[in-house]
Short mmCIF file of N, CA and C in Angstrom, two decimals:
data_model
loop_
_atom_site.label_atom_id
_atom_site.label_comp_id
_atom_site.label_asym_id
_atom_site.label_seq_id
_atom_site.Cartn_x
_atom_site.Cartn_y
_atom_site.Cartn_z
N UNK A 787 2.09 -28.57 -3.93
CA UNK A 787 2.64 -27.27 -3.84
C UNK A 787 2.20 -26.60 -2.51
N UNK A 788 3.15 -25.88 -1.93
CA UNK A 788 2.94 -25.12 -0.74
C UNK A 788 2.86 -23.68 -1.12
N UNK A 789 1.93 -23.11 -0.65
CA UNK A 789 1.63 -21.59 -0.94
C UNK A 789 2.12 -20.79 0.33
N UNK A 790 2.93 -19.79 0.20
CA UNK A 790 3.41 -19.05 1.39
C UNK A 790 2.98 -17.57 1.32
N UNK A 791 2.59 -17.13 2.46
CA UNK A 791 2.07 -15.78 2.57
C UNK A 791 2.79 -15.02 3.81
N UNK A 792 3.03 -13.91 3.70
CA UNK A 792 3.61 -13.01 4.75
C UNK A 792 2.80 -11.81 4.95
N UNK A 793 2.41 -11.51 6.17
CA UNK A 793 1.56 -10.46 6.61
C UNK A 793 2.48 -9.50 7.31
N UNK A 794 2.46 -8.12 6.99
CA UNK A 794 3.52 -7.23 7.56
C UNK A 794 2.80 -5.97 8.05
N UNK A 795 3.20 -5.57 9.28
CA UNK A 795 2.89 -4.28 9.93
C UNK A 795 4.24 -3.52 10.35
N UNK A 796 4.13 -2.72 11.25
CA UNK A 796 5.26 -1.93 11.57
C UNK A 796 6.35 -2.66 12.44
N UNK A 797 5.80 -3.09 13.62
CA UNK A 797 6.74 -3.80 14.62
C UNK A 797 6.59 -5.30 14.79
N UNK A 798 5.56 -5.83 14.09
CA UNK A 798 5.23 -7.23 14.10
C UNK A 798 4.96 -7.78 15.57
N UNK A 799 4.15 -7.01 16.43
CA UNK A 799 3.73 -7.40 17.74
C UNK A 799 2.22 -7.22 17.91
N UNK A 800 1.54 -6.53 16.89
CA UNK A 800 0.14 -6.33 17.22
C UNK A 800 -0.64 -6.81 15.86
N UNK A 801 -0.70 -6.11 14.87
CA UNK A 801 -1.60 -6.35 13.71
C UNK A 801 -1.28 -7.62 12.94
N UNK A 802 -0.04 -7.63 12.52
CA UNK A 802 0.45 -8.77 11.58
C UNK A 802 0.36 -10.10 12.26
N UNK A 803 0.90 -10.24 13.56
CA UNK A 803 0.73 -11.56 14.18
C UNK A 803 -0.66 -11.88 14.49
N UNK A 804 -1.49 -10.89 14.89
CA UNK A 804 -2.91 -11.27 15.06
C UNK A 804 -3.48 -11.91 13.64
N UNK A 805 -3.15 -11.16 12.59
CA UNK A 805 -3.64 -11.65 11.32
C UNK A 805 -3.11 -12.99 10.92
N UNK A 806 -1.88 -13.17 11.36
CA UNK A 806 -1.18 -14.53 11.07
C UNK A 806 -1.98 -15.69 11.84
N UNK A 807 -2.28 -15.45 13.06
CA UNK A 807 -2.99 -16.50 13.87
C UNK A 807 -4.35 -16.67 13.24
N UNK A 808 -5.12 -15.66 12.92
CA UNK A 808 -6.42 -15.71 12.41
C UNK A 808 -6.41 -16.41 11.01
N UNK A 809 -5.55 -16.08 10.20
CA UNK A 809 -5.52 -16.53 8.81
C UNK A 809 -5.07 -18.01 8.88
N UNK A 810 -4.19 -18.32 9.62
CA UNK A 810 -3.66 -19.71 9.72
C UNK A 810 -4.96 -20.59 10.19
N UNK A 811 -5.84 -20.13 11.11
CA UNK A 811 -6.91 -20.87 11.62
C UNK A 811 -8.14 -20.93 10.56
N UNK A 812 -8.27 -19.85 9.85
CA UNK A 812 -9.25 -19.73 8.71
C UNK A 812 -8.84 -20.72 7.68
N UNK A 813 -7.60 -20.83 7.36
CA UNK A 813 -7.09 -21.80 6.26
C UNK A 813 -7.21 -23.22 6.85
N UNK A 814 -6.98 -23.53 8.07
CA UNK A 814 -7.12 -24.83 8.60
C UNK A 814 -8.60 -25.24 8.64
N UNK A 815 -9.54 -24.21 8.94
CA UNK A 815 -10.93 -24.63 8.81
C UNK A 815 -11.42 -24.92 7.46
N UNK A 816 -10.68 -24.39 6.49
CA UNK A 816 -11.11 -24.65 5.10
C UNK A 816 -10.35 -25.86 4.54
N UNK A 817 -9.64 -26.63 5.35
CA UNK A 817 -8.81 -27.76 4.97
C UNK A 817 -7.56 -27.51 4.18
N UNK A 818 -7.10 -26.14 4.27
CA UNK A 818 -5.84 -25.76 3.58
C UNK A 818 -4.65 -25.62 4.38
N UNK A 819 -4.83 -25.96 5.72
CA UNK A 819 -3.70 -25.68 6.67
C UNK A 819 -2.46 -26.35 6.41
N UNK A 820 -2.46 -27.59 5.82
CA UNK A 820 -1.24 -28.28 5.40
C UNK A 820 -0.72 -27.88 4.14
N UNK A 821 -1.32 -27.00 3.36
CA UNK A 821 -0.91 -26.56 2.09
C UNK A 821 -0.40 -25.06 2.03
N UNK A 822 -0.56 -24.40 3.18
CA UNK A 822 -0.32 -22.95 3.16
C UNK A 822 0.63 -22.70 4.54
N UNK A 823 1.63 -21.97 4.22
CA UNK A 823 2.52 -21.39 5.39
C UNK A 823 2.19 -20.07 5.55
N UNK A 824 1.78 -19.50 6.69
CA UNK A 824 1.51 -18.23 6.96
C UNK A 824 2.46 -17.73 7.97
N UNK A 825 3.11 -16.49 7.67
CA UNK A 825 4.05 -15.94 8.58
C UNK A 825 3.83 -14.44 8.65
N UNK A 826 4.48 -13.78 9.47
CA UNK A 826 4.34 -12.35 9.60
C UNK A 826 5.78 -11.69 10.02
N UNK A 827 5.77 -10.42 9.76
CA UNK A 827 6.90 -9.69 10.05
C UNK A 827 6.70 -8.17 10.16
N UNK A 828 7.60 -7.41 10.67
CA UNK A 828 7.44 -6.00 10.64
C UNK A 828 8.47 -5.25 9.74
N UNK A 829 8.18 -4.09 9.30
CA UNK A 829 9.10 -3.40 8.59
C UNK A 829 10.15 -2.74 9.38
N UNK A 830 9.91 -2.57 10.65
CA UNK A 830 10.97 -2.04 11.58
C UNK A 830 11.42 -3.10 12.47
N UNK A 831 12.67 -2.87 13.08
CA UNK A 831 13.29 -3.99 13.90
C UNK A 831 13.21 -3.78 15.39
N UNK A 832 12.45 -2.81 15.93
CA UNK A 832 12.41 -2.49 17.28
C UNK A 832 12.13 -3.76 18.15
N UNK A 833 11.29 -4.57 17.77
CA UNK A 833 10.70 -5.56 18.62
C UNK A 833 11.19 -6.95 18.28
N UNK A 834 12.21 -7.17 17.32
CA UNK A 834 12.67 -8.42 16.86
C UNK A 834 12.84 -9.31 18.12
N UNK A 835 12.36 -10.52 18.05
CA UNK A 835 12.60 -11.53 19.18
C UNK A 835 11.38 -11.39 20.28
N UNK A 836 10.62 -10.33 20.36
CA UNK A 836 9.69 -10.05 21.38
C UNK A 836 8.49 -10.84 21.08
N UNK A 837 7.71 -11.29 22.15
CA UNK A 837 6.40 -11.91 21.95
C UNK A 837 5.42 -10.82 21.49
N UNK A 838 4.20 -11.32 21.10
CA UNK A 838 3.06 -10.48 20.69
C UNK A 838 2.66 -9.57 21.84
N UNK A 839 2.23 -8.35 21.52
CA UNK A 839 1.64 -7.40 22.60
C UNK A 839 0.71 -8.18 23.44
N UNK A 840 0.83 -7.91 24.87
CA UNK A 840 -0.14 -8.65 25.77
C UNK A 840 -1.54 -8.38 25.39
N UNK A 841 -1.94 -7.23 24.96
CA UNK A 841 -3.33 -6.96 24.78
C UNK A 841 -3.80 -7.70 23.47
N UNK A 842 -2.97 -7.91 22.46
CA UNK A 842 -3.25 -8.71 21.40
C UNK A 842 -3.52 -10.22 21.67
N UNK A 843 -2.56 -10.65 22.54
CA UNK A 843 -2.67 -12.07 23.04
C UNK A 843 -4.12 -12.22 23.79
N UNK A 844 -4.36 -11.34 24.58
CA UNK A 844 -5.70 -11.35 25.43
C UNK A 844 -6.87 -11.38 24.52
N UNK A 845 -6.89 -10.59 23.50
CA UNK A 845 -8.05 -10.56 22.51
C UNK A 845 -8.11 -11.73 21.88
N UNK A 846 -7.06 -12.24 21.24
CA UNK A 846 -6.98 -13.47 20.58
C UNK A 846 -7.50 -14.62 21.31
N UNK A 847 -7.05 -14.73 22.69
CA UNK A 847 -7.40 -15.81 23.61
C UNK A 847 -8.84 -15.73 23.88
N UNK A 848 -9.34 -14.58 24.03
CA UNK A 848 -10.90 -14.35 24.36
C UNK A 848 -11.72 -14.96 23.26
N UNK A 849 -11.22 -14.87 22.06
CA UNK A 849 -11.87 -15.28 20.87
C UNK A 849 -11.40 -16.81 20.34
N UNK A 850 -10.72 -17.42 21.16
CA UNK A 850 -10.39 -18.84 20.87
C UNK A 850 -9.25 -19.06 20.08
N UNK A 851 -8.35 -18.06 19.88
CA UNK A 851 -6.99 -18.13 19.15
C UNK A 851 -5.86 -18.15 20.20
N UNK A 852 -4.80 -18.82 19.64
CA UNK A 852 -3.60 -18.74 20.52
C UNK A 852 -2.33 -18.20 19.76
N UNK A 853 -1.89 -17.13 20.29
CA UNK A 853 -0.80 -16.38 19.67
C UNK A 853 0.56 -16.49 20.51
N UNK A 854 0.54 -17.48 21.37
CA UNK A 854 1.62 -17.51 22.44
C UNK A 854 3.00 -17.79 21.98
N UNK A 855 3.08 -18.50 20.81
CA UNK A 855 4.43 -18.76 20.26
C UNK A 855 4.94 -17.76 19.33
N UNK A 856 4.37 -16.69 19.08
CA UNK A 856 4.82 -15.71 18.26
C UNK A 856 6.06 -15.02 18.75
N UNK A 857 7.04 -14.76 17.87
CA UNK A 857 8.15 -13.85 18.26
C UNK A 857 8.36 -12.97 17.03
N UNK A 858 8.49 -11.67 17.25
CA UNK A 858 8.58 -10.66 16.17
C UNK A 858 9.91 -10.84 15.27
N UNK A 859 9.68 -10.57 13.98
CA UNK A 859 10.72 -10.58 13.07
C UNK A 859 10.71 -9.37 12.12
N UNK A 860 11.74 -8.97 11.43
CA UNK A 860 11.83 -7.89 10.61
C UNK A 860 11.85 -8.45 9.13
N UNK A 861 11.04 -7.81 8.27
CA UNK A 861 11.04 -8.24 6.90
C UNK A 861 12.30 -7.63 6.09
N UNK A 862 12.87 -8.42 5.30
CA UNK A 862 14.11 -7.86 4.68
C UNK A 862 13.83 -8.12 3.10
N UNK A 863 14.56 -7.25 2.36
CA UNK A 863 14.44 -7.43 0.94
C UNK A 863 14.45 -8.77 0.24
N UNK A 864 15.41 -9.62 0.80
CA UNK A 864 15.56 -10.95 0.24
C UNK A 864 14.42 -11.97 0.62
N UNK A 865 13.51 -11.48 1.42
CA UNK A 865 12.45 -12.40 1.72
C UNK A 865 11.22 -12.42 0.61
N UNK A 866 11.17 -11.42 -0.33
CA UNK A 866 10.20 -11.49 -1.27
C UNK A 866 10.28 -12.79 -2.08
N UNK A 867 11.38 -13.36 -2.28
CA UNK A 867 11.58 -14.57 -3.13
C UNK A 867 10.88 -15.80 -2.28
N UNK A 868 10.67 -15.64 -0.98
CA UNK A 868 9.99 -16.80 -0.26
C UNK A 868 8.61 -16.94 -0.23
N UNK A 869 7.89 -15.83 -0.67
CA UNK A 869 6.39 -15.79 -0.64
C UNK A 869 5.75 -15.61 -1.83
N UNK A 870 4.58 -16.20 -2.00
CA UNK A 870 3.70 -16.00 -2.99
C UNK A 870 2.72 -14.80 -2.92
N UNK A 871 2.57 -14.31 -1.70
CA UNK A 871 1.81 -13.26 -1.33
C UNK A 871 2.40 -12.49 -0.24
N UNK A 872 2.54 -11.14 -0.31
CA UNK A 872 2.93 -10.25 0.76
C UNK A 872 1.86 -9.27 0.93
N UNK A 873 1.36 -9.22 2.10
CA UNK A 873 0.22 -8.24 2.51
C UNK A 873 0.62 -7.25 3.50
N UNK A 874 0.42 -5.97 3.23
CA UNK A 874 0.64 -4.92 4.30
C UNK A 874 -0.62 -4.56 5.01
N UNK A 875 -0.51 -4.22 6.34
CA UNK A 875 -1.62 -3.82 7.17
C UNK A 875 -2.08 -2.46 6.83
N UNK A 876 -1.23 -1.57 6.38
CA UNK A 876 -1.57 -0.12 6.19
C UNK A 876 -0.73 0.50 4.91
N UNK A 877 -1.05 1.67 4.52
CA UNK A 877 -0.34 2.24 3.44
C UNK A 877 1.06 2.62 3.64
N UNK A 878 1.42 2.90 4.94
CA UNK A 878 2.76 3.25 5.25
C UNK A 878 3.73 2.05 5.10
N UNK A 879 3.25 0.88 5.59
CA UNK A 879 3.96 -0.38 5.46
C UNK A 879 3.98 -0.83 4.07
N UNK A 880 2.90 -0.56 3.31
CA UNK A 880 2.77 -0.99 1.83
C UNK A 880 3.95 -0.18 1.00
N UNK A 881 3.98 1.21 1.47
CA UNK A 881 5.10 1.94 0.74
C UNK A 881 6.55 1.44 1.13
N UNK A 882 6.58 1.17 2.42
CA UNK A 882 7.94 0.64 2.81
C UNK A 882 8.39 -0.60 2.06
N UNK A 883 7.36 -1.55 2.03
CA UNK A 883 7.61 -2.80 1.29
C UNK A 883 7.83 -2.63 -0.21
N UNK A 884 7.18 -1.66 -0.80
CA UNK A 884 7.41 -1.48 -2.20
C UNK A 884 8.67 -0.81 -2.53
N UNK A 885 9.22 -0.06 -1.56
CA UNK A 885 10.59 0.43 -1.77
C UNK A 885 11.68 -0.59 -1.70
N UNK A 886 11.35 -1.73 -0.93
CA UNK A 886 12.36 -2.85 -0.77
C UNK A 886 12.16 -3.74 -2.06
N UNK A 887 10.96 -3.83 -2.57
CA UNK A 887 10.64 -4.90 -3.64
C UNK A 887 11.31 -4.62 -4.83
N UNK A 888 11.76 -5.78 -5.69
CA UNK A 888 12.23 -5.65 -6.85
C UNK A 888 11.04 -5.35 -7.82
N UNK A 889 11.42 -4.96 -9.06
CA UNK A 889 10.46 -4.72 -10.04
C UNK A 889 9.69 -6.03 -10.35
N UNK A 890 8.31 -5.78 -10.51
CA UNK A 890 7.40 -7.03 -10.77
C UNK A 890 6.89 -7.66 -9.56
N UNK A 891 7.35 -7.41 -8.29
CA UNK A 891 6.90 -7.98 -7.10
C UNK A 891 5.59 -7.15 -6.69
N UNK A 892 4.59 -7.90 -6.48
CA UNK A 892 3.26 -7.25 -6.07
C UNK A 892 3.11 -7.41 -4.60
N UNK A 893 2.73 -6.21 -4.01
CA UNK A 893 2.52 -6.20 -2.44
C UNK A 893 1.14 -5.59 -2.59
N UNK A 894 0.29 -6.05 -1.66
CA UNK A 894 -1.06 -5.53 -1.51
C UNK A 894 -1.54 -5.17 -0.08
N UNK A 895 -2.53 -4.46 -0.02
CA UNK A 895 -3.05 -4.24 1.36
C UNK A 895 -3.89 -5.32 1.82
N UNK A 896 -3.79 -5.75 3.05
CA UNK A 896 -4.55 -6.84 3.65
C UNK A 896 -5.98 -6.80 3.49
N UNK A 897 -6.49 -5.53 3.69
CA UNK A 897 -8.02 -5.46 3.65
C UNK A 897 -8.52 -5.43 2.26
N UNK A 898 -7.66 -5.43 1.30
CA UNK A 898 -8.09 -5.47 -0.18
C UNK A 898 -8.93 -6.68 -0.42
N UNK A 899 -8.63 -7.86 0.40
CA UNK A 899 -9.45 -9.06 0.23
C UNK A 899 -10.85 -9.10 1.05
N UNK A 900 -11.15 -7.92 1.66
CA UNK A 900 -12.42 -7.93 2.32
C UNK A 900 -13.46 -7.28 1.35
N UNK A 901 -14.46 -8.04 0.95
CA UNK A 901 -15.32 -7.53 -0.22
C UNK A 901 -16.17 -6.20 0.30
N UNK A 902 -16.33 -5.99 1.57
CA UNK A 902 -17.10 -4.85 1.95
C UNK A 902 -16.18 -3.66 2.44
N UNK A 903 -14.85 -3.83 2.39
CA UNK A 903 -14.00 -2.79 2.75
C UNK A 903 -13.91 -1.73 1.62
N UNK A 904 -13.81 -0.46 1.78
CA UNK A 904 -13.63 0.51 0.71
C UNK A 904 -12.16 0.40 0.18
N UNK A 905 -11.96 0.78 -1.08
CA UNK A 905 -10.66 0.72 -1.70
C UNK A 905 -9.70 1.45 -0.85
N UNK A 906 -8.47 0.92 -0.57
CA UNK A 906 -7.41 1.44 0.23
C UNK A 906 -7.57 1.33 1.68
N UNK A 907 -8.61 0.53 2.16
CA UNK A 907 -8.84 0.28 3.53
C UNK A 907 -7.53 -0.23 4.29
N UNK A 908 -7.38 0.24 5.40
CA UNK A 908 -6.27 -0.26 6.27
C UNK A 908 -6.62 -1.00 7.49
N UNK A 909 -5.77 -1.60 8.15
CA UNK A 909 -5.98 -2.28 9.49
C UNK A 909 -5.22 -1.21 10.42
N UNK A 910 -5.99 -0.47 11.18
CA UNK A 910 -5.32 0.61 11.99
C UNK A 910 -4.43 0.03 13.09
N UNK A 911 -3.48 0.77 13.55
CA UNK A 911 -2.51 0.32 14.45
C UNK A 911 -3.10 0.53 15.86
N UNK A 912 -3.34 -0.48 16.68
CA UNK A 912 -3.96 -0.32 18.04
C UNK A 912 -2.89 0.01 19.15
N UNK A 913 -1.65 0.04 18.85
CA UNK A 913 -0.61 -0.03 19.76
C UNK A 913 -0.76 1.13 20.86
N UNK A 914 -1.15 2.35 20.49
CA UNK A 914 -1.14 3.43 21.46
C UNK A 914 -2.57 3.58 21.98
N UNK A 915 -3.54 2.65 21.79
CA UNK A 915 -4.85 2.77 22.31
C UNK A 915 -5.03 1.72 23.34
N UNK A 916 -6.37 1.50 23.51
CA UNK A 916 -6.79 0.57 24.56
C UNK A 916 -7.20 -0.65 23.87
N UNK A 917 -7.89 -1.51 24.73
CA UNK A 917 -8.52 -2.83 24.40
C UNK A 917 -9.29 -2.78 23.08
N UNK A 918 -10.14 -1.67 22.96
CA UNK A 918 -11.21 -1.55 21.95
C UNK A 918 -10.55 -1.51 20.52
N UNK A 919 -9.33 -1.02 20.45
CA UNK A 919 -8.59 -1.01 19.16
C UNK A 919 -8.13 -2.38 18.72
N UNK A 920 -7.65 -3.24 19.79
CA UNK A 920 -7.37 -4.55 19.41
C UNK A 920 -8.55 -5.39 18.99
N UNK A 921 -9.76 -5.09 19.53
CA UNK A 921 -11.00 -5.77 19.20
C UNK A 921 -11.29 -5.40 17.77
N UNK A 922 -11.24 -4.11 17.50
CA UNK A 922 -11.40 -3.73 16.10
C UNK A 922 -10.46 -4.38 15.08
N UNK A 923 -9.30 -4.43 15.40
CA UNK A 923 -8.29 -5.10 14.54
C UNK A 923 -8.71 -6.59 14.27
N UNK A 924 -9.13 -7.30 15.35
CA UNK A 924 -9.51 -8.72 15.25
C UNK A 924 -10.61 -8.74 14.33
N UNK A 925 -11.69 -7.97 14.40
CA UNK A 925 -12.84 -7.98 13.46
C UNK A 925 -12.41 -7.65 12.03
N UNK A 926 -11.56 -6.80 11.76
CA UNK A 926 -11.12 -6.46 10.46
C UNK A 926 -10.44 -7.64 9.86
N UNK A 927 -9.46 -8.16 10.64
CA UNK A 927 -8.68 -9.30 10.31
C UNK A 927 -9.51 -10.54 9.99
N UNK A 928 -10.39 -10.79 10.80
CA UNK A 928 -11.32 -11.94 10.47
C UNK A 928 -11.98 -11.76 9.21
N UNK A 929 -12.59 -10.48 8.86
CA UNK A 929 -13.39 -10.33 7.68
C UNK A 929 -12.47 -10.49 6.47
N UNK A 930 -11.33 -9.95 6.55
CA UNK A 930 -10.30 -10.03 5.33
C UNK A 930 -9.86 -11.45 5.13
N UNK A 931 -9.61 -12.18 6.22
CA UNK A 931 -8.99 -13.50 6.13
C UNK A 931 -9.85 -14.51 5.35
N UNK A 932 -11.20 -14.31 5.39
CA UNK A 932 -12.03 -15.15 4.54
C UNK A 932 -11.66 -14.97 3.05
N UNK A 933 -11.62 -13.78 2.63
CA UNK A 933 -11.23 -13.37 1.32
C UNK A 933 -9.89 -13.87 0.85
N UNK A 934 -8.96 -13.72 1.74
CA UNK A 934 -7.58 -14.11 1.49
C UNK A 934 -7.59 -15.68 1.44
N UNK A 935 -8.29 -16.40 2.17
CA UNK A 935 -8.38 -17.85 2.12
C UNK A 935 -8.91 -18.30 0.75
N UNK A 936 -9.96 -17.59 0.31
CA UNK A 936 -10.60 -17.88 -0.93
C UNK A 936 -9.54 -17.70 -2.09
N UNK A 937 -8.84 -16.55 -2.10
CA UNK A 937 -7.75 -16.12 -3.11
C UNK A 937 -6.85 -17.29 -3.05
N UNK A 938 -6.30 -17.78 -1.98
CA UNK A 938 -5.22 -18.75 -1.85
C UNK A 938 -5.80 -20.11 -2.31
N UNK A 939 -7.07 -20.45 -2.00
CA UNK A 939 -7.60 -21.75 -2.50
C UNK A 939 -7.69 -21.66 -4.05
N UNK A 940 -8.23 -20.63 -4.63
CA UNK A 940 -8.27 -20.33 -6.02
C UNK A 940 -6.93 -20.53 -6.68
N UNK A 941 -5.82 -19.94 -6.08
CA UNK A 941 -4.47 -19.99 -6.56
C UNK A 941 -3.91 -21.42 -6.56
N UNK A 942 -4.36 -22.07 -5.46
CA UNK A 942 -3.88 -23.51 -5.38
C UNK A 942 -4.56 -24.38 -6.36
N UNK A 943 -5.83 -24.14 -6.73
CA UNK A 943 -6.62 -24.95 -7.61
C UNK A 943 -6.06 -24.76 -8.99
N UNK A 944 -5.67 -23.47 -9.28
CA UNK A 944 -5.16 -23.18 -10.58
C UNK A 944 -3.65 -23.85 -10.83
N UNK A 945 -3.00 -24.10 -9.86
CA UNK A 945 -1.74 -24.71 -10.02
C UNK A 945 -1.76 -26.24 -10.31
N UNK A 946 -2.95 -26.73 -10.19
CA UNK A 946 -3.10 -28.22 -10.48
C UNK A 946 -3.08 -28.48 -12.01
#
Protein backbone atom coordinates (compact mmCIF):
# COMPACT_ATOMS: atom_id res chain seq x y z
CA UNK A 1 0.00 0.00 0.00
CA UNK A 2 1.20 3.51 -0.81
CA UNK A 3 0.13 6.27 1.57
CA UNK A 4 -0.40 9.73 0.09
CA UNK A 5 -0.27 13.06 1.91
CA UNK A 6 -0.73 16.63 0.68
CA UNK A 7 0.43 19.69 2.59
CA UNK A 8 -1.38 22.93 1.80
CA UNK A 9 -0.68 26.63 2.30
CA UNK A 10 -1.81 29.73 0.42
CA UNK A 11 0.48 30.01 -2.62
CA UNK A 12 2.61 26.83 -2.41
CA UNK A 13 5.94 28.66 -2.50
CA UNK A 14 6.92 28.91 1.21
CA UNK A 15 5.38 26.83 3.99
CA UNK A 16 3.87 23.79 2.29
CA UNK A 17 6.83 23.12 -0.03
CA UNK A 18 9.23 23.48 2.91
CA UNK A 19 7.07 21.01 4.82
CA UNK A 20 6.96 18.68 1.80
CA UNK A 21 10.76 18.54 1.58
CA UNK A 22 11.21 18.06 5.34
CA UNK A 23 8.46 15.44 5.71
CA UNK A 24 9.77 13.49 2.73
CA UNK A 25 13.23 13.40 4.34
CA UNK A 26 11.81 12.50 7.76
CA UNK A 27 9.92 9.57 6.21
CA UNK A 28 13.00 8.45 4.27
CA UNK A 29 15.04 8.53 7.50
CA UNK A 30 12.43 6.24 9.10
CA UNK A 31 12.59 3.81 6.17
CA UNK A 32 9.17 4.83 4.84
CA UNK A 33 10.25 6.86 1.82
CA UNK A 34 9.26 4.20 -0.68
CA UNK A 35 5.80 3.72 0.89
CA UNK A 36 4.67 7.35 1.15
CA UNK A 37 4.09 10.01 -1.49
CA UNK A 38 4.37 13.55 -0.12
CA UNK A 39 3.12 16.46 -2.19
CA UNK A 40 2.12 20.06 -1.59
CA UNK A 41 -0.20 22.64 -3.08
CA UNK A 42 -1.72 26.04 -2.44
CA UNK A 43 -5.34 27.08 -2.10
CA UNK A 44 -4.61 30.05 -4.38
CA UNK A 45 -3.34 29.93 -7.93
CA UNK A 46 -1.12 33.03 -8.09
CA UNK A 47 2.17 31.12 -8.17
CA UNK A 48 1.26 27.98 -10.16
CA UNK A 49 4.39 26.76 -11.95
CA UNK A 50 6.75 28.96 -9.94
CA UNK A 51 9.72 27.59 -7.97
CA UNK A 52 9.89 27.82 -4.20
CA UNK A 53 10.56 31.25 -2.68
CA UNK A 54 14.34 31.92 -2.74
CA UNK A 55 14.42 32.50 1.01
CA UNK A 56 12.76 29.13 1.63
CA UNK A 57 15.27 27.43 -0.66
CA UNK A 58 18.18 29.12 1.12
CA UNK A 59 17.00 28.10 4.60
CA UNK A 60 16.35 24.53 3.48
CA UNK A 61 19.79 24.30 1.83
CA UNK A 62 21.50 25.71 4.92
CA UNK A 63 19.98 22.80 6.88
CA UNK A 64 20.80 20.09 4.35
CA UNK A 65 17.53 19.92 2.42
CA UNK A 66 16.97 20.35 -1.33
CA UNK A 67 13.83 22.07 -2.57
CA UNK A 68 15.14 22.97 -6.03
CA UNK A 69 12.73 20.80 -8.03
CA UNK A 70 9.55 22.23 -6.48
CA UNK A 71 6.96 23.92 -8.70
CA UNK A 72 3.83 25.46 -7.20
CA UNK A 73 0.44 23.85 -7.78
CA UNK A 74 -3.12 24.71 -6.78
CA UNK A 75 -5.26 22.27 -4.77
CA UNK A 76 -8.63 21.56 -6.36
CA UNK A 77 -11.74 19.80 -5.07
CA UNK A 78 -11.13 16.60 -7.05
CA UNK A 79 -7.75 16.11 -5.35
CA UNK A 80 -9.28 14.94 -2.06
CA UNK A 81 -9.75 11.45 -3.54
CA UNK A 82 -6.00 11.22 -4.21
CA UNK A 83 -4.86 11.57 -0.60
CA UNK A 84 -5.04 9.69 2.67
CA UNK A 85 -4.14 12.82 4.62
CA UNK A 86 -4.54 16.53 3.78
CA UNK A 87 -2.89 19.00 6.15
CA UNK A 88 -3.31 22.78 6.17
CA UNK A 89 -0.61 25.13 7.41
CA UNK A 90 -3.06 27.55 9.05
CA UNK A 91 -6.73 28.07 9.91
CA UNK A 92 -7.45 30.17 6.80
CA UNK A 93 -6.28 27.38 4.51
CA UNK A 94 -8.04 24.82 6.70
CA UNK A 95 -11.30 26.73 6.17
CA UNK A 96 -10.67 27.01 2.43
CA UNK A 97 -10.05 23.26 2.18
CA UNK A 98 -13.09 22.38 4.28
CA UNK A 99 -15.27 24.46 1.95
CA UNK A 100 -13.93 22.43 -0.99
CA UNK A 101 -14.21 19.04 0.73
CA UNK A 102 -17.08 16.62 0.38
CA UNK A 103 -18.86 15.44 3.51
CA UNK A 104 -16.75 13.02 5.51
CA UNK A 105 -13.36 14.23 4.26
CA UNK A 106 -11.07 15.14 7.14
CA UNK A 107 -8.59 17.98 6.86
CA UNK A 108 -6.32 18.81 9.79
CA UNK A 109 -3.82 21.44 10.80
CA UNK A 110 -0.20 20.47 10.12
CA UNK A 111 0.94 21.36 13.65
CA UNK A 112 -1.75 19.20 15.25
CA UNK A 113 0.86 16.41 15.01
CA UNK A 114 3.41 18.30 17.11
CA UNK A 115 2.92 17.03 20.68
CA UNK A 116 4.15 20.28 22.25
CA UNK A 117 2.13 22.64 20.04
CA UNK A 118 -0.98 24.16 21.60
CA UNK A 119 -4.34 23.19 20.14
CA UNK A 120 -5.04 25.10 16.93
CA UNK A 121 -1.38 26.02 16.41
CA UNK A 122 -0.49 27.25 12.94
CA UNK A 123 2.59 27.54 10.77
CA UNK A 124 2.83 31.32 10.24
CA UNK A 125 3.27 32.70 6.74
CA UNK A 126 6.82 34.06 6.41
CA UNK A 127 6.31 35.57 2.94
CA UNK A 128 6.17 39.25 3.98
CA UNK A 129 8.96 39.02 6.54
CA UNK A 130 12.65 38.30 6.60
CA UNK A 131 14.89 35.28 6.86
CA UNK A 132 14.02 34.72 10.54
CA UNK A 133 10.43 33.86 9.60
CA UNK A 134 11.64 31.11 7.29
CA UNK A 135 13.93 29.78 10.04
CA UNK A 136 10.92 29.69 12.39
CA UNK A 137 8.84 27.84 9.80
CA UNK A 138 11.59 25.25 9.33
CA UNK A 139 11.72 24.57 13.08
CA UNK A 140 7.93 24.21 13.34
CA UNK A 141 7.82 21.97 10.28
CA UNK A 142 10.59 19.72 11.57
CA UNK A 143 8.85 19.35 14.95
CA UNK A 144 5.49 18.39 13.44
CA UNK A 145 7.03 16.13 10.78
CA UNK A 146 8.14 13.63 13.42
CA UNK A 147 4.55 13.28 14.65
CA UNK A 148 3.19 13.04 11.12
CA UNK A 149 5.73 10.33 10.28
CA UNK A 150 4.65 8.36 13.36
CA UNK A 151 0.97 8.75 12.39
CA UNK A 152 1.68 7.52 8.86
CA UNK A 153 3.80 4.60 10.12
CA UNK A 154 0.96 3.58 12.46
CA UNK A 155 -1.56 3.86 9.60
CA UNK A 156 0.60 1.71 7.35
CA UNK A 157 1.03 -0.90 10.13
CA UNK A 158 -2.74 -1.06 10.61
CA UNK A 159 -3.29 -1.69 6.90
CA UNK A 160 -1.40 -4.99 7.01
